[in-house]
Amino acid sequence: MIILAIETSCDESAVSLVEAHGDLAGPQYKVLAHQVASQIKLHQEFGGVVPSLAKREHQLNLVPVLIKALTEAELLTARSSPLALPPEATGLLHREPELLQIITDQLLTIEIPPIDLIAVTNGPGLEPALWVGVNFGKALATLWQKPLLPVNHMEGHIAAALLRNEAVELPALALLVSGGHTELIHIKEAWHYEKIGQTKDDAVGEAFDKVGRLLGLPYPGGYHITELAKTASELPEPSGDFKFPRPMIHSTDFDFSFSGLKTAVLYSIKKLPGLTLELKAQIAYEFQEAALDVLVAKTIKAAEKYDVRSIVIGGGVAANPHLEPRLKAAAAKANLAATVINPHLNFTTDNATMIAAAAYLHHHNATPASDALFNADGNLSL
Ligand code: KG4
Ligand code: ZN
C-alpha cells in the first residue's frame, strides 16, 4: 500500500510518500518521497520555536511541500478541469468549514494520487502547529475520499528504525530522545508500548539546546555541541577542569533528569573570567559525555531488566554520532544479546517518513474521511 504522511508537530513541515508491505513483525518500506521544509532559520533569532510563527509557516508550506513530494514520487498529474468536491464530503465540510478553505485551486487542479491511506501526526507537540497538519490531512482525505489515520509523533520516532527494513525482534526497548522527550519504552508485543521511565524535568535534546545557548551556539544546539566537542576530543585532557554530574545515573528507576546538568554548566561558565573557544569546546565535550553516560547506563539497566532482544533509538538526539556506538559497546560489555538499531540520519530528526512507517503498523484502524473527527493533542502520550 502507498501511504501519504504529514508531520507538523514542531518546526518542520514534512510530507512523505512511502510504499509499505509485509506483516507487522517484519514490515518492509520503500520511500517514494521524503520532503522536509525546515523553519529552523526563522526561529533561530528567537533562540527557540515560536508557536505562532510555526503555525503560520506550516500553513504557507504544506501545499508546496505536498506538490514537491508528489513530484519526487512521480505521482503528480495535472488536470485540465478542476476536481469537483465529492458529495460524500459535504457532511464533514459543513461541520468543519475551515477544511474547505484549505482546498485551494492548486489542489483542485491535480489528479487524485494513487494512495491508499493518509496519515497525520496528531500529537504530542505544539498544538497550534499540530492543528495545521491535522486540518490539512482531513481536507485532503475529504477531497480525495481516502481513509485517514492519526499517528503519535513518538511512535513515529520508534518506527523510524523500522525503515532500515531489518527485523526489530521483540521484546524491544525504545530509547526516545528528542527536544521534548526523554523516555524508555518497553515493547513486549507488536505494537503496544509501556512507558517505563521518562525525564522529570528537561528533555535531553532541550538540555543540548540550552547548553548550546549558554555557549553562544545557534539553535538547535545538539549538532553544534557535537561539532565543538570534536575539537576538544583531540586535546590530551578533553574535559580540562570540567566535571559535570551524571544525574540519576544510579537511581533504581528508569527516570531521567537533565536540568541539574544544565545548571552545573551554567555555574561553571559563571565562575570563568571569560570563554575562549578552547574552554567552550571542553565544556561542550564534558556536557556531551555526561548526557551520553546517563542515557547509556539507564538504557542498559532497562534492557537487562526486561531481557529485550532489540534496543531501538529514536528522536533528534539519535543524530548524535556517539550514542549508537556507545550503546553497542555497553551492550556488548554487559553481555546483552540485544541488537542496537539506530535510524538512518535522515529519519532521526522530525520527518513524515517515520509517520508513514508508524501508520502502517495500525492502518487497519483508519477511518473514512467523513468520520475522521479526531483532534490535535499537544500532550498525547504513547
Ligand atoms: O525529534 P526532533 O527533531 O524534534 C522533537 O520532536 O523534539 O529533535 C530535535 C532535538 C533538538 O533538541 C536537537 O538539539 C537534538 O534533537 N539534536 C541533537 C543532535 N542533533 C539534533 N542532540 C544531540 N546531538 C546531536 N548531534
Ligand atoms: Zn520529534
Short mmCIF file of N, CA and C and ligand atoms in Angstrom, two decimals, residues 7 9-10 153-154 157 178-181 315-316 348-351 354, ligand 2:
data_model
loop_
_atom_site.label_atom_id
_atom_site.label_comp_id
_atom_site.label_asym_id
_atom_site.label_seq_id
_atom_site.Cartn_x
_atom_site.Cartn_y
_atom_site.Cartn_z
N GLU A 7 3.51 15.72 8.68
CA GLU A 7 4.07 15.97 10.03
C GLU A 7 4.27 17.46 10.22
N SER A 9 4.44 18.77 13.85
CA SER A 9 4.32 18.90 15.32
C SER A 9 5.20 20.00 15.91
N CYS A 10 6.25 20.40 15.18
CA CYS A 10 7.15 21.41 15.76
C CYS A 10 7.57 22.40 14.67
N HIS A 153 3.39 11.10 17.31
CA HIS A 153 4.73 11.51 16.86
C HIS A 153 5.82 10.63 17.47
N MET A 154 5.66 10.24 18.74
CA MET A 154 6.70 9.44 19.40
C MET A 154 6.74 8.02 18.83
N HIS A 157 8.86 8.23 15.90
CA HIS A 157 10.30 8.16 16.20
C HIS A 157 10.75 6.71 16.44
N SER A 178 14.47 13.33 22.26
CA SER A 178 14.23 14.43 21.33
C SER A 178 14.29 15.74 22.08
N GLY A 179 13.81 16.81 21.40
CA GLY A 179 13.81 18.12 22.04
C GLY A 179 12.74 18.23 23.11
N GLY A 180 11.73 17.38 23.05
CA GLY A 180 10.64 17.45 24.02
C GLY A 180 10.52 16.23 24.91
N HIS A 181 11.21 15.15 24.59
CA HIS A 181 11.00 13.89 25.31
C HIS A 181 12.31 13.16 25.61
N GLY A 315 14.39 9.72 17.75
CA GLY A 315 14.32 11.13 18.12
C GLY A 315 15.56 11.87 17.66
N GLY A 316 15.48 13.19 17.68
CA GLY A 316 16.54 14.03 17.14
C GLY A 316 17.92 13.75 17.73
N THR A 348 16.14 10.65 11.83
CA THR A 348 16.28 10.88 13.27
C THR A 348 15.50 12.12 13.69
N THR A 349 15.80 13.28 13.06
CA THR A 349 15.03 14.48 13.40
C THR A 349 13.67 14.42 12.69
N ASP A 350 12.78 15.36 13.03
CA ASP A 350 11.37 15.24 12.62
C ASP A 350 11.20 15.15 11.10
N ASN A 351 10.35 14.23 10.70
CA ASN A 351 10.09 13.98 9.27
C ASN A 351 8.77 13.23 9.15
N MET A 354 8.80 8.73 8.89
CA MET A 354 8.61 7.91 10.11
C MET A 354 7.12 7.83 10.50
ZN ZN B 2 10.40 14.65 17.19
#
